[in-house]
Amino acid sequence: MIGSFLTASAASCLLPPALDHSPARDAALRRMMQGAGQREWSMATVRQVAGDDADLLFPGGIAEVAEAYFDLADRDMQAAAHGFHSRKLSRRVRAAIMFRLHDASGYRPAVRHALSVLMVPGHTRLLARSLARSVNAIWAAAEDDSQGVTYLTKRASLTGIYVSTLLFWLARGGNMATVEEFLDRRLADIARITRLKNRLMGRPF
């Protein structure tokens, strides 16, 4: 149920606007992720961890903090994209997703709290933008250059894969081998569907 909601949210905003960022905001976010631990997210928590300037850095409140964190994770993933070596696009997509989850493995509860903030009624627009940015960033990190209808269908397909894998990781991320197996199954399912569709439409595959 949650996965369907998140997937629909991301699909509603496939071309989200870029989010402003700065070194000061990024530094505050990193302190927040490393220091928040199991605590619920609130501006009081942000001020305790990131300092008294938190209100100036994030005037939109805790929802802006959560959205900004996911944007930072997107940029970190893209910065590491040079290491995603494979001739196959699907393997580069896999590498991007797994890098993202490995990179956040030390503060999984904080990621859960950040996602929970954006799932509060009234924040659905921010949730949609955040998830759509992440999906677009994964494709960018994988060096996908598709356009037009293919651009949209690829992102719609990856949204379901990324959301389901993210939720699986949040629930069972202590065992990364299990997470990798789950992601591989989802990618294999999409590959089978694509091959079947190409066969039915008489396209090469």
PDB file of N, CA and C in Angstrom, residues 19 21 26 29-30 33 65-81 84 96-97 99-101 103-104 107 111 114 130 133-135 137-138 141 162 166 169:
ATOM      1  N   LEU A  19      16.437  21.833  -6.991  1.00  0.00           N
ATOM      2  CA  LEU A  19      16.345  22.364  -5.632  1.00  0.00           C
ATOM      3  C   LEU A  19      17.608  23.172  -5.325  1.00  0.00           C
ATOM      4  N   HIS A  21      20.694  24.615  -3.281  1.00  0.00           N
ATOM      5  CA  HIS A  21      21.543  24.044  -2.233  1.00  0.00           C
ATOM      6  C   HIS A  21      22.754  24.930  -2.042  1.00  0.00           C
ATOM      7  N   ASP A  26      24.328  21.822   3.006  1.00  0.00           N
ATOM      8  CA  ASP A  26      24.809  20.444   2.904  1.00  0.00           C
ATOM      9  C   ASP A  26      25.505  20.008   4.188  1.00  0.00           C
ATOM     10  N   LEU A  29      22.929  19.304   6.829  1.00  0.00           N
ATOM     11  CA  LEU A  29      22.231  18.048   6.549  1.00  0.00           C
ATOM     12  C   LEU A  29      23.082  16.846   6.940  1.00  0.00           C
ATOM     13  N   ARG A  30      24.375  16.910   6.654  1.00  0.00           N
ATOM     14  CA  ARG A  30      25.246  15.781   7.010  1.00  0.00           C
ATOM     15  C   ARG A  30      25.332  15.616   8.523  1.00  0.00           C
ATOM     16  N   MET A  33      22.030  13.933   9.613  1.00  0.00           N
ATOM     17  CA  MET A  33      21.933  12.509   9.347  1.00  0.00           C
ATOM     18  C   MET A  33      22.812  11.703  10.292  1.00  0.00           C
ATOM     19  N   VAL A  65      13.862  20.387   5.128  1.00  0.00           N
ATOM     20  CA  VAL A  65      15.044  19.627   5.535  1.00  0.00           C
ATOM     21  C   VAL A  65      15.015  18.236   4.893  1.00  0.00           C
ATOM     22  N   ALA A  66      13.869  17.569   4.959  1.00  0.00           N
ATOM     23  CA  ALA A  66      13.754  16.221   4.404  1.00  0.00           C
ATOM     24  C   ALA A  66      13.951  16.232   2.894  1.00  0.00           C
ATOM     25  N   GLU A  67      13.316  17.171   2.211  1.00  0.00           N
ATOM     26  CA  GLU A  67      13.473  17.256   0.758  1.00  0.00           C
ATOM     27  C   GLU A  67      14.928  17.536   0.394  1.00  0.00           C
ATOM     28  N   ALA A  68      15.562  18.437   1.147  1.00  0.00           N
ATOM     29  CA  ALA A  68      16.954  18.786   0.874  1.00  0.00           C
ATOM     30  C   ALA A  68      17.879  17.597   1.116  1.00  0.00           C
ATOM     31  N   TYR A  69      17.563  16.752   2.113  1.00  0.00           N
ATOM     32  CA  TYR A  69      18.407  15.580   2.344  1.00  0.00           C
ATOM     33  C   TYR A  69      18.384  14.651   1.131  1.00  0.00           C
ATOM     34  N   PHE A  70      17.195  14.361   0.607  1.00  0.00           N
ATOM     35  CA  PHE A  70      17.123  13.444  -0.532  1.00  0.00           C
ATOM     36  C   PHE A  70      17.826  14.033  -1.755  1.00  0.00           C
ATOM     37  N   ASP A  71      17.757  15.343  -1.905  1.00  0.00           N
ATOM     38  CA  ASP A  71      18.480  15.994  -2.991  1.00  0.00           C
ATOM     39  C   ASP A  71      19.986  15.840  -2.798  1.00  0.00           C
ATOM     40  N   LEU A  72      20.470  15.970  -1.562  1.00  0.00           N
ATOM     41  CA  LEU A  72      21.894  15.783  -1.279  1.00  0.00           C
ATOM     42  C   LEU A  72      22.324  14.354  -1.605  1.00  0.00           C
ATOM     43  N   ALA A  73      21.493  13.383  -1.246  1.00  0.00           N
ATOM     44  CA  ALA A  73      21.804  11.985  -1.556  1.00  0.00           C
ATOM     45  C   ALA A  73      21.866  11.771  -3.070  1.00  0.00           C
ATOM     46  N   ASP A  74      20.977  12.442  -3.809  1.00  0.00           N
ATOM     47  CA  ASP A  74      21.018  12.362  -5.275  1.00  0.00           C
ATOM     48  C   ASP A  74      22.355  12.870  -5.800  1.00  0.00           C
ATOM     49  N   ARG A  75      22.788  14.005  -5.285  1.00  0.00           N
ATOM     50  CA  ARG A  75      24.034  14.616  -5.777  1.00  0.00           C
ATOM     51  C   ARG A  75      25.255  13.791  -5.389  1.00  0.00           C
ATOM     52  N   ASP A  76      25.238  13.215  -4.198  1.00  0.00           N
ATOM     53  CA  ASP A  76      26.341  12.335  -3.795  1.00  0.00           C
ATOM     54  C   ASP A  76      26.443  11.129  -4.726  1.00  0.00           C
ATOM     55  N   MET A  77      25.288  10.577  -5.077  1.00  0.00           N
ATOM     56  CA  MET A  77      25.263   9.419  -5.974  1.00  0.00           C
ATOM     57  C   MET A  77      25.807   9.788  -7.345  1.00  0.00           C
ATOM     58  N   GLN A  78      25.403  10.933  -7.862  1.00  0.00           N
ATOM     59  CA  GLN A  78      25.873  11.347  -9.174  1.00  0.00           C
ATOM     60  C   GLN A  78      27.373  11.655  -9.160  1.00  0.00           C
ATOM     61  N   ALA A  79      27.865  12.172  -8.039  1.00  0.00           N
ATOM     62  CA  ALA A  79      29.293  12.462  -7.936  1.00  0.00           C
ATOM     63  C   ALA A  79      30.128  11.184  -7.991  1.00  0.00           C
ATOM     64  N   ALA A  80      29.534  10.070  -7.582  1.00  0.00           N
ATOM     65  CA  ALA A  80      30.246   8.788  -7.588  1.00  0.00           C
ATOM     66  C   ALA A  80      30.011   7.995  -8.865  1.00  0.00           C
ATOM     67  N   ALA A  81      29.285   8.584  -9.818  1.00  0.00           N
ATOM     68  CA  ALA A  81      28.846   7.836 -10.991  1.00  0.00           C
ATOM     69  C   ALA A  81      29.999   7.340 -11.854  1.00  0.00           C
ATOM     70  N   PHE A  84      30.648   3.634 -11.745  1.00  0.00           N
ATOM     71  CA  PHE A  84      29.630   2.656 -12.131  1.00  0.00           C
ATOM     72  C   PHE A  84      29.975   2.096 -13.513  1.00  0.00           C
ATOM     73  N   ALA A  96      24.088   2.341  -9.232  1.00  0.00           N
ATOM     74  CA  ALA A  96      23.687   3.634  -8.673  1.00  0.00           C
ATOM     75  C   ALA A  96      22.782   3.447  -7.462  1.00  0.00           C
ATOM     76  N   ILE A  97      21.798   2.567  -7.583  1.00  0.00           N
ATOM     77  CA  ILE A  97      20.875   2.328  -6.464  1.00  0.00           C
ATOM     78  C   ILE A  97      21.613   1.745  -5.272  1.00  0.00           C
ATOM     79  N   PHE A  99      24.806   1.939  -4.542  1.00  0.00           N
ATOM     80  CA  PHE A  99      25.679   2.942  -3.937  1.00  0.00           C
ATOM     81  C   PHE A  99      24.875   3.807  -2.980  1.00  0.00           C
ATOM     82  N   ARG A 100      23.725   4.232  -3.426  1.00  0.00           N
ATOM     83  CA  ARG A 100      22.880   5.109  -2.608  1.00  0.00           C
ATOM     84  C   ARG A 100      22.520   4.450  -1.283  1.00  0.00           C
ATOM     85  N   LEU A 101      22.147   3.182  -1.331  1.00  0.00           N
ATOM     86  CA  LEU A 101      21.726   2.484  -0.114  1.00  0.00           C
ATOM     87  C   LEU A 101      22.924   2.170   0.786  1.00  0.00           C
ATOM     88  N   ASP A 103      25.622   3.927   0.942  1.00  0.00           N
ATOM     89  CA  ASP A 103      26.087   5.200   1.466  1.00  0.00           C
ATOM     90  C   ASP A 103      25.260   5.647   2.669  1.00  0.00           C
ATOM     91  N   ALA A 104      23.994   5.247   2.711  1.00  0.00           N
ATOM     92  CA  ALA A 104      23.102   5.644   3.808  1.00  0.00           C
ATOM     93  C   ALA A 104      22.949   4.559   4.864  1.00  0.00           C
ATOM     94  N   TYR A 107      22.816   5.313   8.717  1.00  0.00           N
ATOM     95  CA  TYR A 107      21.752   6.103   9.347  1.00  0.00           C
ATOM     96  C   TYR A 107      20.388   5.811   8.719  1.00  0.00           C
ATOM     97  N   VAL A 111      16.867   8.121   7.604  1.00  0.00           N
ATOM     98  CA  VAL A 111      16.236   8.131   6.281  1.00  0.00           C
ATOM     99  C   VAL A 111      14.752   7.811   6.420  1.00  0.00           C
ATOM    100  N   ALA A 114      13.022  10.890   7.610  1.00  0.00           N
ATOM    101  CA  ALA A 114      12.935  11.889   6.548  1.00  0.00           C
ATOM    102  C   ALA A 114      11.800  11.555   5.583  1.00  0.00           C
ATOM    103  N   SER A 130      10.668  14.927  -4.621  1.00  0.00           N
ATOM    104  CA  SER A 130      11.865  14.263  -4.101  1.00  0.00           C
ATOM    105  C   SER A 130      12.090  12.909  -4.762  1.00  0.00           C
ATOM    106  N   ARG A 133      13.037  13.369  -8.456  1.00  0.00           N
ATOM    107  CA  ARG A 133      14.439  13.790  -8.596  1.00  0.00           C
ATOM    108  C   ARG A 133      15.379  12.595  -8.423  1.00  0.00           C
ATOM    109  N   SER A 134      15.069  11.749  -7.436  1.00  0.00           N
ATOM    110  CA  SER A 134      15.934  10.591  -7.187  1.00  0.00           C
ATOM    111  C   SER A 134      15.946   9.644  -8.376  1.00  0.00           C
ATOM    112  N   VAL A 135      14.784   9.388  -8.958  1.00  0.00           N
ATOM    113  CA  VAL A 135      14.716   8.508 -10.127  1.00  0.00           C
ATOM    114  C   VAL A 135      15.486   9.121 -11.290  1.00  0.00           C
ATOM    115  N   ALA A 137      17.931  11.200 -11.075  1.00  0.00           N
ATOM    116  CA  ALA A 137      19.357  11.180 -10.727  1.00  0.00           C
ATOM    117  C   ALA A 137      19.962   9.798 -10.949  1.00  0.00           C
ATOM    118  N   ILE A 138      19.194   8.750 -10.680  1.00  0.00           N
ATOM    119  CA  ILE A 138      19.679   7.389 -10.922  1.00  0.00           C
ATOM    120  C   ILE A 138      19.944   7.188 -12.413  1.00  0.00           C
ATOM    121  N   ALA A 141      23.022   9.185 -13.348  1.00  0.00           N
ATOM    122  CA  ALA A 141      24.238   8.519 -12.879  1.00  0.00           C
ATOM    123  C   ALA A 141      24.587   7.320 -13.751  1.00  0.00           C
ATOM    124  N   TYR A 162      12.698   1.437  -7.751  1.00  0.00           N
ATOM    125  CA  TYR A 162      13.408   2.177  -6.707  1.00  0.00           C
ATOM    126  C   TYR A 162      12.589   2.258  -5.419  1.00  0.00           C
ATOM    127  N   LEU A 166      13.742   0.683  -1.952  1.00  0.00           N
ATOM    128  CA  LEU A 166      13.950   1.586  -0.825  1.00  0.00           C
ATOM    129  C   LEU A 166      13.180   1.115   0.400  1.00  0.00           C
ATOM    130  N   TRP A 169      14.770  -1.990   1.810  1.00  0.00           N
ATOM    131  CA  TRP A 169      15.991  -1.628   2.523  1.00  0.00           C
ATOM    132  C   TRP A 169      15.682  -1.022   3.878  1.00  0.00           C
TER     133      TRP A 169
END
